PDB file of C-alpha atoms in Angstrom:
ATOM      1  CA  UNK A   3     -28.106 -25.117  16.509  1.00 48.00           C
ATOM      2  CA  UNK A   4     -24.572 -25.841  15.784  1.00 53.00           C
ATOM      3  CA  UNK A   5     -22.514 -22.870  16.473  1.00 54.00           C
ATOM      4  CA  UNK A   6     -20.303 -22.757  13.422  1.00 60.00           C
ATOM      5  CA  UNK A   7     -23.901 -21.675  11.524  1.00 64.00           C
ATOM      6  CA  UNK A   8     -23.018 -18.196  13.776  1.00 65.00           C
ATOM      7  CA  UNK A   9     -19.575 -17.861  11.216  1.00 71.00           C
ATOM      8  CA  UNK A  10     -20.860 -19.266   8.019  1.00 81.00           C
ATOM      9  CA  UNK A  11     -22.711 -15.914   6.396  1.00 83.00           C
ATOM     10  CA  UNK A  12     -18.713 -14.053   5.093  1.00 77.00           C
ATOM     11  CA  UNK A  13     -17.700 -17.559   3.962  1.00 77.00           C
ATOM     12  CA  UNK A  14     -20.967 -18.326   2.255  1.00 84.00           C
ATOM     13  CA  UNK A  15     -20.680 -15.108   0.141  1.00 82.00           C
ATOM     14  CA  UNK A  16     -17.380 -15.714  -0.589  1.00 74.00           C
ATOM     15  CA  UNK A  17     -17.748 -18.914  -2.591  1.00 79.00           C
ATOM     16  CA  UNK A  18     -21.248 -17.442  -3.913  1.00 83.00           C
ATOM     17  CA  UNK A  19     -19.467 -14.253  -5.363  1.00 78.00           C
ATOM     18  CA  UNK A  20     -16.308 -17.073  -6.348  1.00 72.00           C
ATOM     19  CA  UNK A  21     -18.892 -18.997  -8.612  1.00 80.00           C
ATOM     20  CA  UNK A  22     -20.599 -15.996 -10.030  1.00 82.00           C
ATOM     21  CA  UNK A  23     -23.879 -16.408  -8.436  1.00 89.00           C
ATOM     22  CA  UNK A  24     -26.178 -13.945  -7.245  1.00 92.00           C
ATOM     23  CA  UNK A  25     -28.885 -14.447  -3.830  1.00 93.00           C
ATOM     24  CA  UNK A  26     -31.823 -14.370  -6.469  1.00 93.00           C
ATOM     25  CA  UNK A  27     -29.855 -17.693  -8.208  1.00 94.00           C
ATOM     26  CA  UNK A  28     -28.950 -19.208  -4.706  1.00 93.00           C
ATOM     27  CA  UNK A  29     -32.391 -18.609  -3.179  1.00 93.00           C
ATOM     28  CA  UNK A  30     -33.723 -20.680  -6.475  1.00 93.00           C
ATOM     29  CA  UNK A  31     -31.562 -23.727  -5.870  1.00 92.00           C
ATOM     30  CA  UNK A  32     -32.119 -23.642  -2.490  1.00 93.00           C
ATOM     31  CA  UNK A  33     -35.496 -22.943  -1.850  1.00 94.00           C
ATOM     32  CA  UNK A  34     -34.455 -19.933   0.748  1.00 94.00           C
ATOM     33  CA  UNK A  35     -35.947 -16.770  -0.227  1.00 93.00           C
ATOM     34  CA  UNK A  36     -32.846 -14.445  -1.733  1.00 90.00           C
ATOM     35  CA  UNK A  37     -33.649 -11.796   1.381  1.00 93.00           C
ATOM     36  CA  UNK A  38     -33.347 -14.230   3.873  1.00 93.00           C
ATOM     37  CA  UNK A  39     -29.560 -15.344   2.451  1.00 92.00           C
ATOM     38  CA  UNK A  40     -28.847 -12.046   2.648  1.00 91.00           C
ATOM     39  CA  UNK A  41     -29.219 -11.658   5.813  1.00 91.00           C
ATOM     40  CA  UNK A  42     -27.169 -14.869   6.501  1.00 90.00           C
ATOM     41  CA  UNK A  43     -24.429 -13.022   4.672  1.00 88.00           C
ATOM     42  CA  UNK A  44     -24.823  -9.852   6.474  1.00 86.00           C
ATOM     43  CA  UNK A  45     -24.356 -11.426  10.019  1.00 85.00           C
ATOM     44  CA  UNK A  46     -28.280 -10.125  10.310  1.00 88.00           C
ATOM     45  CA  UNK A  47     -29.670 -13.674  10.906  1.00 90.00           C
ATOM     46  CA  UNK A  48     -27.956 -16.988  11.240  1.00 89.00           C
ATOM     47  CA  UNK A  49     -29.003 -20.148   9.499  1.00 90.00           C
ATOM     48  CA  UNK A  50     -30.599 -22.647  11.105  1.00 90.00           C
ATOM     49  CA  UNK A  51     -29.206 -26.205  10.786  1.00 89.00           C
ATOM     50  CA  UNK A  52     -31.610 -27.088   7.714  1.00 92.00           C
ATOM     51  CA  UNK A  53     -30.813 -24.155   5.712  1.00 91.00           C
ATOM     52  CA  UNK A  54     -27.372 -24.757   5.900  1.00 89.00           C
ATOM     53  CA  UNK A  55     -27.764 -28.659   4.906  1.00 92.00           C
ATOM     54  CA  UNK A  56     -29.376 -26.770   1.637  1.00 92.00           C
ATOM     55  CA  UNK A  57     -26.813 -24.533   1.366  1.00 91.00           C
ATOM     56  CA  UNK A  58     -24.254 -27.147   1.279  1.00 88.00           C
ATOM     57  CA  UNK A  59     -25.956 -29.607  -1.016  1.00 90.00           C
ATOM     58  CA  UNK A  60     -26.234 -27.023  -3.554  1.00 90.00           C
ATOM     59  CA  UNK A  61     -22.760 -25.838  -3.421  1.00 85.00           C
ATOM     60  CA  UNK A  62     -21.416 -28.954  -2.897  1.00 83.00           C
ATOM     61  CA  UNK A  63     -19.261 -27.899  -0.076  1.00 81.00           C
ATOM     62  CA  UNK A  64     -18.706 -29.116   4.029  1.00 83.00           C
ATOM     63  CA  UNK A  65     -18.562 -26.531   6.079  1.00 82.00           C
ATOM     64  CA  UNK A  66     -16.862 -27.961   8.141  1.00 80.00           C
ATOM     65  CA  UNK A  67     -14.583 -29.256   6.155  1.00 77.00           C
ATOM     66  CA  UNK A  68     -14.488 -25.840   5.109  1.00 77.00           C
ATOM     67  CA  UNK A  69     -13.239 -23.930   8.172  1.00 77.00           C
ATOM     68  CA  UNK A  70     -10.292 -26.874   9.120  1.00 78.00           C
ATOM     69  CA  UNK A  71      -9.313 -25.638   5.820  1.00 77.00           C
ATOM     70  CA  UNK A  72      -9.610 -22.062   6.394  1.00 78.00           C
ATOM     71  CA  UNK A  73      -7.480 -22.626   9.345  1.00 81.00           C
ATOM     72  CA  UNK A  74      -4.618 -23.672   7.035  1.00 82.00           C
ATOM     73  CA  UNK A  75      -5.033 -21.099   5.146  1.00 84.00           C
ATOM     74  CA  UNK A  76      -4.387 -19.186   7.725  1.00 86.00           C
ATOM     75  CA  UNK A  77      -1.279 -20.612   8.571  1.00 89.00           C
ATOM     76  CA  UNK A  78       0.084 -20.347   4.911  1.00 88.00           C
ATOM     77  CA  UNK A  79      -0.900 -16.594   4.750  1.00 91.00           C
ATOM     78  CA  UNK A  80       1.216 -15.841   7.813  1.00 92.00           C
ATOM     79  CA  UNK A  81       3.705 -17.598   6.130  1.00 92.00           C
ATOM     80  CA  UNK A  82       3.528 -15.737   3.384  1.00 92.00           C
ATOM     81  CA  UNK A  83       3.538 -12.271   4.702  1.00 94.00           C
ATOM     82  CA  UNK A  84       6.648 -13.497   6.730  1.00 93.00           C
ATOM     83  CA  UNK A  85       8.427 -14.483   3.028  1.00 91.00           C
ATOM     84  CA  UNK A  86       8.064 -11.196   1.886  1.00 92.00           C
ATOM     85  CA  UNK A  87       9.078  -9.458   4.959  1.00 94.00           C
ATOM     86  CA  UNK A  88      12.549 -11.363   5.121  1.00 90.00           C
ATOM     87  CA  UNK A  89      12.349 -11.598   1.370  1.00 87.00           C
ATOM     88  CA  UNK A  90      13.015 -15.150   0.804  1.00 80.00           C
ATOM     89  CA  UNK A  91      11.795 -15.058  -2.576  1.00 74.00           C
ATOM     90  CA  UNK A  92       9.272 -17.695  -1.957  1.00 74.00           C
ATOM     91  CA  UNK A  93       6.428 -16.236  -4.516  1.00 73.00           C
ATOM     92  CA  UNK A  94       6.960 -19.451  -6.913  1.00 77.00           C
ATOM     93  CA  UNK A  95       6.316 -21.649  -3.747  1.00 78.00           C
ATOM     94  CA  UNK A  96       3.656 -19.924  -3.057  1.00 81.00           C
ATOM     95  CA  UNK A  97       2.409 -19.620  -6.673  1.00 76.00           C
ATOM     96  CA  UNK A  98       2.149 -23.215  -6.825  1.00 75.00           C
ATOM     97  CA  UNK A  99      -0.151 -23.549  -3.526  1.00 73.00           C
ATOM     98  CA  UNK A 100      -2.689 -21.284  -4.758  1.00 72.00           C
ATOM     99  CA  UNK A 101      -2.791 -23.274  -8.358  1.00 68.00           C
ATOM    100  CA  UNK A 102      -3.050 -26.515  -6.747  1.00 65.00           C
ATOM    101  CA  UNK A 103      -5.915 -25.191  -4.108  1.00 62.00           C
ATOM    102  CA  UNK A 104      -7.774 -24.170  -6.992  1.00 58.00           C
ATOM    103  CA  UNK A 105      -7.336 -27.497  -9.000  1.00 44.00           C
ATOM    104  CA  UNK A 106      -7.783 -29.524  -5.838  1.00 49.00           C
ATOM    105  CA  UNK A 107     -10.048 -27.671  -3.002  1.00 51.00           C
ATOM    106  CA  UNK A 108     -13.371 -28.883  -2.895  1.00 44.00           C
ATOM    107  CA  UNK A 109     -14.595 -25.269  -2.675  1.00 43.00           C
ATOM    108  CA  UNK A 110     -12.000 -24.016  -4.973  1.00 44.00           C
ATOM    109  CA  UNK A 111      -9.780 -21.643  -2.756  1.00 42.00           C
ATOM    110  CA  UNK A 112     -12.553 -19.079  -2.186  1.00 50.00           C
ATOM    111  CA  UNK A 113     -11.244 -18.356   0.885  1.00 71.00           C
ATOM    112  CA  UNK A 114     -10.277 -14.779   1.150  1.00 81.00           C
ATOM    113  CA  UNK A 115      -7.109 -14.629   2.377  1.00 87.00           C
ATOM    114  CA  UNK A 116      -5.658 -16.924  -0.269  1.00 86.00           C
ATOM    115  CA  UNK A 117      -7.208 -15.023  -2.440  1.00 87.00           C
ATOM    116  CA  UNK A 118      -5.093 -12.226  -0.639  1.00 92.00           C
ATOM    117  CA  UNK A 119      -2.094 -14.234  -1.394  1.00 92.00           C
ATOM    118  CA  UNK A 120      -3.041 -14.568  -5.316  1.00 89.00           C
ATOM    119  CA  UNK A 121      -3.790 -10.604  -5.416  1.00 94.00           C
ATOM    120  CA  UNK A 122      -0.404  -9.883  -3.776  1.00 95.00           C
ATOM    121  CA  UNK A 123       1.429 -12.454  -6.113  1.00 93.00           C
ATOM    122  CA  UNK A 124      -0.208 -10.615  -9.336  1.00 94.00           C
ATOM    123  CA  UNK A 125       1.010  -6.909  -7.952  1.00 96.00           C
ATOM    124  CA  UNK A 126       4.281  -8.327  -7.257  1.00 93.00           C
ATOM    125  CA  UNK A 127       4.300  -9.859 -11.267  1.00 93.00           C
ATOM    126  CA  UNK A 128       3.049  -6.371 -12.361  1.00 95.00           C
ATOM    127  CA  UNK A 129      -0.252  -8.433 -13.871  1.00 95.00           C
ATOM    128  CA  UNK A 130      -1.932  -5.277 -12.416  1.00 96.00           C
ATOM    129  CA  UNK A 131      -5.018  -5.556 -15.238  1.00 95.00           C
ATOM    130  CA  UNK A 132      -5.993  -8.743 -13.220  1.00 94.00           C
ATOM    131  CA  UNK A 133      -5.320  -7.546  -9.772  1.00 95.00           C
ATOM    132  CA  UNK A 134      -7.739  -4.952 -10.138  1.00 95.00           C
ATOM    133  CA  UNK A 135     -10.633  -6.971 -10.797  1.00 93.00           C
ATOM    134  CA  UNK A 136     -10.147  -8.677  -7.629  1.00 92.00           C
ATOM    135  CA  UNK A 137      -9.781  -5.462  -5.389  1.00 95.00           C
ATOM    136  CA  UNK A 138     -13.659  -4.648  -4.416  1.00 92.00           C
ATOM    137  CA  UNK A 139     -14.425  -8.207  -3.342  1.00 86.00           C
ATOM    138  CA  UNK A 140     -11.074  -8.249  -1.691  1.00 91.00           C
ATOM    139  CA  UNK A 141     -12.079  -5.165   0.234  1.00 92.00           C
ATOM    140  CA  UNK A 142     -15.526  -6.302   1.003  1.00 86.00           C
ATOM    141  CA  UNK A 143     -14.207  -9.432   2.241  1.00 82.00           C
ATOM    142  CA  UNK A 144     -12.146  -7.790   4.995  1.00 88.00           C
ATOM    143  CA  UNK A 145     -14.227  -4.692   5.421  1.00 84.00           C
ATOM    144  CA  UNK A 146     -13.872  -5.549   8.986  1.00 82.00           C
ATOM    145  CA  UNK A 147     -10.911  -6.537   9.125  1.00 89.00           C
ATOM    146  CA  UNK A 148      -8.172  -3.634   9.477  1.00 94.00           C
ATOM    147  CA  UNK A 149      -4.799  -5.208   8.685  1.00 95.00           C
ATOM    148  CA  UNK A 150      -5.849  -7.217   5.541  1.00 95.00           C
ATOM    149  CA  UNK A 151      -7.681  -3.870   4.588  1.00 96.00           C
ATOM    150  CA  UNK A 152      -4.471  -1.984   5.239  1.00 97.00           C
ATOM    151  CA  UNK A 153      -2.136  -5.144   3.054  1.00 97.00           C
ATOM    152  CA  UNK A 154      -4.844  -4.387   0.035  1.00 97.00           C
ATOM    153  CA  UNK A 155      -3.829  -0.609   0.132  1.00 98.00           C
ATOM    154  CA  UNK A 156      -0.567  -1.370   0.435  1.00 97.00           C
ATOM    155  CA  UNK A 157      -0.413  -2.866  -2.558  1.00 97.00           C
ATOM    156  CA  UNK A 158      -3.299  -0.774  -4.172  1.00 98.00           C
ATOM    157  CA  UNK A 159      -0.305   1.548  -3.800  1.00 98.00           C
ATOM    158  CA  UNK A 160       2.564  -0.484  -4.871  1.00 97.00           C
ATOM    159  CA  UNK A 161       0.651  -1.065  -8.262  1.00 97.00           C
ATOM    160  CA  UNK A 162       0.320   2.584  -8.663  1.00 97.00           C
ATOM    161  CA  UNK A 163       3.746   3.456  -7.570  1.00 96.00           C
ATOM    162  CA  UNK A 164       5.219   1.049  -9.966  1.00 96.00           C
ATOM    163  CA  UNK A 165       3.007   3.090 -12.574  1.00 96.00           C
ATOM    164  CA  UNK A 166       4.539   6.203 -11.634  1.00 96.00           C
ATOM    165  CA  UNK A 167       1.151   7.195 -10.271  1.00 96.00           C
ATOM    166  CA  UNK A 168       2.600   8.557  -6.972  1.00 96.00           C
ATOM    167  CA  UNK A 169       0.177  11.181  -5.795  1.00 95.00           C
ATOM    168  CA  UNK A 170      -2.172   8.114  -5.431  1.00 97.00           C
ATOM    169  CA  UNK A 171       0.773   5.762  -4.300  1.00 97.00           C
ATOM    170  CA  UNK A 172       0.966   7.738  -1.565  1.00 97.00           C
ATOM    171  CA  UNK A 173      -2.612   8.222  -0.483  1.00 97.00           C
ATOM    172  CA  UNK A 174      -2.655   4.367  -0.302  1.00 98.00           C
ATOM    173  CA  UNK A 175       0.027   4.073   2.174  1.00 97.00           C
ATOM    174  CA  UNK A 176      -0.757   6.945   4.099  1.00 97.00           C
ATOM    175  CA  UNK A 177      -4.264   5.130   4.150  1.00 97.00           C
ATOM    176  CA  UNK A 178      -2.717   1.504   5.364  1.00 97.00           C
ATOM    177  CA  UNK A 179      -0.325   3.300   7.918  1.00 96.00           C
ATOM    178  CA  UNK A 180      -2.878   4.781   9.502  1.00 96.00           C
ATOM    179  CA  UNK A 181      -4.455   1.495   9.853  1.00 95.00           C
ATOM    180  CA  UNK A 182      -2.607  -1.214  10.485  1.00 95.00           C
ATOM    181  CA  UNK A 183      -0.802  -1.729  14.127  1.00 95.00           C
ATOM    182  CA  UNK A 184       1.228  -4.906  13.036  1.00 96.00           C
ATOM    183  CA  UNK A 185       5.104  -3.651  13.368  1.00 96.00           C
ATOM    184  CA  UNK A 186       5.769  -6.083  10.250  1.00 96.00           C
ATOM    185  CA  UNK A 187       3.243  -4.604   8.151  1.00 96.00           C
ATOM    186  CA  UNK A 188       3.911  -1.205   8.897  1.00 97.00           C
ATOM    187  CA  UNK A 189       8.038  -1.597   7.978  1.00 97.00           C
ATOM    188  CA  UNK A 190       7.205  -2.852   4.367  1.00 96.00           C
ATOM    189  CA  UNK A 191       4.732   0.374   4.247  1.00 97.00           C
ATOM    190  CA  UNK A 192       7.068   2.682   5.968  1.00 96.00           C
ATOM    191  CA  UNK A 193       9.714   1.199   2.836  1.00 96.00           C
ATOM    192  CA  UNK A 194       7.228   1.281  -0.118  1.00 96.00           C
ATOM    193  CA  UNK A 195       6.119   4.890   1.401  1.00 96.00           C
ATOM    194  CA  UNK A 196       9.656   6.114   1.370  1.00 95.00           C
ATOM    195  CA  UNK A 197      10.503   5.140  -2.360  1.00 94.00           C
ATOM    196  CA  UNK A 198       7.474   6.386  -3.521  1.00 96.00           C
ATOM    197  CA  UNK A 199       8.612   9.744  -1.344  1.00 96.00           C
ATOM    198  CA  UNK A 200      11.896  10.123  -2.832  1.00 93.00           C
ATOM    199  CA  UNK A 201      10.211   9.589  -6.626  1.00 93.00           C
ATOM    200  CA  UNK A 202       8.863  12.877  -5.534  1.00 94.00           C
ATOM    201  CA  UNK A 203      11.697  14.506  -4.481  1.00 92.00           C
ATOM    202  CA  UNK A 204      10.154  14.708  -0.631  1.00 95.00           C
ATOM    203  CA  UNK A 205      13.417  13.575   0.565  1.00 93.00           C
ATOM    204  CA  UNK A 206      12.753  14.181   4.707  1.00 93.00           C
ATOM    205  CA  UNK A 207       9.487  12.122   4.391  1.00 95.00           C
ATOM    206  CA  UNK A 208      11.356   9.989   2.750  1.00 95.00           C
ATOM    207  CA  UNK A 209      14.028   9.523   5.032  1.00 94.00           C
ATOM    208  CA  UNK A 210      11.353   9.413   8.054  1.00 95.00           C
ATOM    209  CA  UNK A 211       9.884   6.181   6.668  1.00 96.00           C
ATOM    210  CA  UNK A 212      13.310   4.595   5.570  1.00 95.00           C
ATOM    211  CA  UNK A 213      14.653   5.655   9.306  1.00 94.00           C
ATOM    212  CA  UNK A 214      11.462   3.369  10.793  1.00 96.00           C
ATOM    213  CA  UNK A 215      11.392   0.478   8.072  1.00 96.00           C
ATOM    214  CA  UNK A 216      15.158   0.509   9.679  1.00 94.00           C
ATOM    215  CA  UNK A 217      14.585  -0.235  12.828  1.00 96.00           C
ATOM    216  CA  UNK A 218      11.516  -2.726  12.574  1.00 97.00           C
ATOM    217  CA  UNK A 219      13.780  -4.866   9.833  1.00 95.00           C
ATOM    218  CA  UNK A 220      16.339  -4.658  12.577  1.00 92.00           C
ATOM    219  CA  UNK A 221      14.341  -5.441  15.498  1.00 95.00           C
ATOM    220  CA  UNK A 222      13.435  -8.387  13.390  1.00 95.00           C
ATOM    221  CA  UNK A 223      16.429  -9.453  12.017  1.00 90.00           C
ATOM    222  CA  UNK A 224      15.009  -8.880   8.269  1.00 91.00           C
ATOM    223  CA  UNK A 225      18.906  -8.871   7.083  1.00 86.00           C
ATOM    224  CA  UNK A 226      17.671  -8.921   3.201  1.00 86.00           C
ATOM    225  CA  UNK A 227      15.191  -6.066   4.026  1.00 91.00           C
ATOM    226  CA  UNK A 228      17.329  -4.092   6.332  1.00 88.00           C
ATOM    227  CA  UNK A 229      19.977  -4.004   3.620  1.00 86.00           C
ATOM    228  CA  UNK A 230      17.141  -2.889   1.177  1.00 86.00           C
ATOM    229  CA  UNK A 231      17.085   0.159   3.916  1.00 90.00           C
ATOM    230  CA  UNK A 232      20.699   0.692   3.959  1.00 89.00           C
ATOM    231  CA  UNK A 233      21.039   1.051   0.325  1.00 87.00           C
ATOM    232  CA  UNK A 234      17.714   3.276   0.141  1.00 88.00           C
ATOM    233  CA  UNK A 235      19.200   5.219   2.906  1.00 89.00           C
ATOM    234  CA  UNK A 236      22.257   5.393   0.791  1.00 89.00           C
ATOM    235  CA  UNK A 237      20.157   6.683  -2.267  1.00 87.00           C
ATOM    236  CA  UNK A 238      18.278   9.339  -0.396  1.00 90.00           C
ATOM    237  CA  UNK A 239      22.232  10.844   0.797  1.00 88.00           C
ATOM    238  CA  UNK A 240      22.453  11.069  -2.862  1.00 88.00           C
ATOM    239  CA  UNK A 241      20.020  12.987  -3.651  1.00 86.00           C
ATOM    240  CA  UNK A 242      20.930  15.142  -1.002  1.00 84.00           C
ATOM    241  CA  UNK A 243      24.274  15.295  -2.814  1.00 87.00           C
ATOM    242  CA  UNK A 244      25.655  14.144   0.879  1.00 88.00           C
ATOM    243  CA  UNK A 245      28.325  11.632  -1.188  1.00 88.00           C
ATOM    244  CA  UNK A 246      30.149  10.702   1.876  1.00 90.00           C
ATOM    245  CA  UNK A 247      27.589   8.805   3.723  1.00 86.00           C
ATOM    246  CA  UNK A 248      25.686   7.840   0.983  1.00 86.00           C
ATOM    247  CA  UNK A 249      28.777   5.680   0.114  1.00 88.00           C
ATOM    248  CA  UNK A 250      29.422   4.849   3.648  1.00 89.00           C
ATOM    249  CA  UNK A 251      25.457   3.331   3.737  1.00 86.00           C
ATOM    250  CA  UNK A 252      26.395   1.176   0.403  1.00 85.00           C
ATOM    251  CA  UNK A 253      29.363   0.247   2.158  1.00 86.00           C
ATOM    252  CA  UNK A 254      27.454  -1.671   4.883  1.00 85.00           C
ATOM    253  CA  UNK A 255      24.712  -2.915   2.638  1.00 84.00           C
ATOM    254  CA  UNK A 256      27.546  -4.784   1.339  1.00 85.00           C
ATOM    255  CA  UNK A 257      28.303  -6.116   4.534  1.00 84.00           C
ATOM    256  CA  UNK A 258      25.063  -7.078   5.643  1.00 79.00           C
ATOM    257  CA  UNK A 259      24.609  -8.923   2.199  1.00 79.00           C
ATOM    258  CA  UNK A 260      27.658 -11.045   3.093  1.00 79.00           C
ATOM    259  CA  UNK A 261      26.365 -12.493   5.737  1.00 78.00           C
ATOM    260  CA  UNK A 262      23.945 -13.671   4.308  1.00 77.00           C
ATOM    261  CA  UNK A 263      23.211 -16.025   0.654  1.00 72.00           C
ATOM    262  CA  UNK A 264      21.764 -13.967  -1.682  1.00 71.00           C
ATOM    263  CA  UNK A 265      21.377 -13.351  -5.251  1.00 72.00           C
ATOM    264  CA  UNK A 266      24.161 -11.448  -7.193  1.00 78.00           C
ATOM    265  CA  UNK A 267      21.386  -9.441  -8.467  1.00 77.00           C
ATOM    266  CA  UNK A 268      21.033  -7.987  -4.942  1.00 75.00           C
ATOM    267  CA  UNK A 269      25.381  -7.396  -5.161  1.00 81.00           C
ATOM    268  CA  UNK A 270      25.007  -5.474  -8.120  1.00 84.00           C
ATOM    269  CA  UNK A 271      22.364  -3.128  -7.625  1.00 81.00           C
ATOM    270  CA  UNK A 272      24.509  -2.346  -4.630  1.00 83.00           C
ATOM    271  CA  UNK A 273      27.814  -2.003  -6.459  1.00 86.00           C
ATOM    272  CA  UNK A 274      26.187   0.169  -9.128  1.00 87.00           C
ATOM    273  CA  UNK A 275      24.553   2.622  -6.589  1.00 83.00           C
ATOM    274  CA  UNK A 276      28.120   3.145  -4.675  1.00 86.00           C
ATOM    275  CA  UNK A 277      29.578   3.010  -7.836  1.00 90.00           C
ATOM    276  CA  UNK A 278      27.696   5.826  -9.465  1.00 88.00           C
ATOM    277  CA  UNK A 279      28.179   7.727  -6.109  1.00 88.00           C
ATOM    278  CA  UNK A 280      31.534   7.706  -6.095  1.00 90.00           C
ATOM    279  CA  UNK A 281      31.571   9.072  -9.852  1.00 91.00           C
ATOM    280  CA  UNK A 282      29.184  12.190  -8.377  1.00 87.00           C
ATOM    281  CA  UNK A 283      32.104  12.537  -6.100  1.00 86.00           C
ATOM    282  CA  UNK A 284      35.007  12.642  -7.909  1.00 87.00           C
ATOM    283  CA  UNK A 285      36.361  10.090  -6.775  1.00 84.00           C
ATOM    284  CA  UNK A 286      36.790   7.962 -10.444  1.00 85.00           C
ATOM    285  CA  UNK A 287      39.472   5.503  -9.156  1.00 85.00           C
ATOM    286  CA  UNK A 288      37.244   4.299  -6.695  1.00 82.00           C
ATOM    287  CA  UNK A 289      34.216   4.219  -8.882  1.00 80.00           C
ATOM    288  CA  UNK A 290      36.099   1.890 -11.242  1.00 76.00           C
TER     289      UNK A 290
END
């Protein structure tokens, strides 16, 4: 028995669920009973060389084809979750991968992880309608796996943060900290989890997470995220009504920006937090 048939059950679900099919429908085309799939799928039994030859002529698919491309996928998912940790604004890139694996993939990007990708990309677009019809299977998919389940929170939470939904924003990444042990994961929690603090007015949680998504940017050298932290820093001061340093934090945003290219987008939001600072302050010359 070839041993890839041992890893074949969590893929073989995947595309079934993909094409809308259910184990009755499967076990039809196939001639396996429905119970007996199951139990592929479950991990409880796995299929001997001739039931996978069936499976595979009825889906159309290679399996082994199938994993060498699972392996890339791999590859571009850590690539992805690195773009949005440095924030190289990649998403179109990455946009464009996804489309063409669906128009070109003989098993028509069913893997879960791009899927992952895709689900990220629609929070991130605020398309959060769609998202959430991809959310159970996304879950089920990585039920055993603890830092995909903890991403999926993360932006379970994001969506409802951008909603102004932040009692359950918060449960979310509360739920994914606890989770997750990757130190790049945990920084763009510990940031999302201090916004979504601050839209409360919890201002020392707030600052814990911001303190933490600090030093893991920095550790990194995240220079776009870490002067994301210095301006939410900055903002937190504010609130405080701590003027001084809040400015002072804007201040070296700035200078973090300019060293490296980024969008005058990224200037301005800086320039108008300081700025509106400074007018809190008194200080009107400045501000202007």
């Amino acid at each position: 028995m070839n041993n890839m048939n041992q890893n074949i059950g969590k893929e073989m679900r995947s595309i079934r669920k993909y094409r809308d099919l259910t184990l009755r429908e499967l076990g039809k085309k196939t001639g396996i009973p429905y119970s007996r799939l199951g139990k592929f799928e479950c991990g409880k039994e796995i299929p001997t060389d001739e039931a996978v030859s069936k499976i595979e002529k009825f889906l159309d698919i290679n399996f082994n084809e199938f994993f060498e491309t699972s392996k890339n996928i791999d590859i571009m998912f850590d690539e992805f979750l690195d773009s949005l940790f440095y924030y190289d604004d990649s998403n179109d890139l990455f946009r464009i991968r996804i489309t063409n694996g669906k128009i070109n993939s003989i098993i028509n990007y069913s893997f879960g992880k791009a899927q992952l990708i895709e689900y990220i990309i629609l929070v991130l677009d605020e398309n959060f309608e769609k998202a959430r019809l991809m959310e159970s299977s996304l879950l089920e998919y990585f039920d055993d796996d603890f830092e995909c389940k903890a991403i999926i929170y993360q932006y379970i939470g994001l969506s409802h943060r951008i909603e102004k939904n932040y009692d359950k924003a918060i449960y979310y990444f509360e739920k994914a900290i606890s989770m997750t042990i990757n130190r790049k994961n945990k920084a763009m929690l510990c940031l999302h989890s201090s916004i979504a603090y601050k839209d409360i007015g919890n201002i020392a949680k707030a600052m814990q997470y911001i303190e933490e998504a600090h030093r893991i940017f920095s550790e990194y050298g995240s220079l776009r995220r870490l002067a994301f932290t210095f301006v939410e820093y900055g903002l937190l001061l504010k609130s405080n009504s701590q003027f001084e340093p809040a400015i002072f934090q804007f201040n070296i945003a700035l200078r973090a920006l300019e060293m490296i290219d980024c969008s005058e987008s990224l200037y301005a939001k800086v320039y108008r937090n300081m700025c509106w600072t400074m007018m809190l302050a008194g200080d009107y010359e400045s501000a202007l």
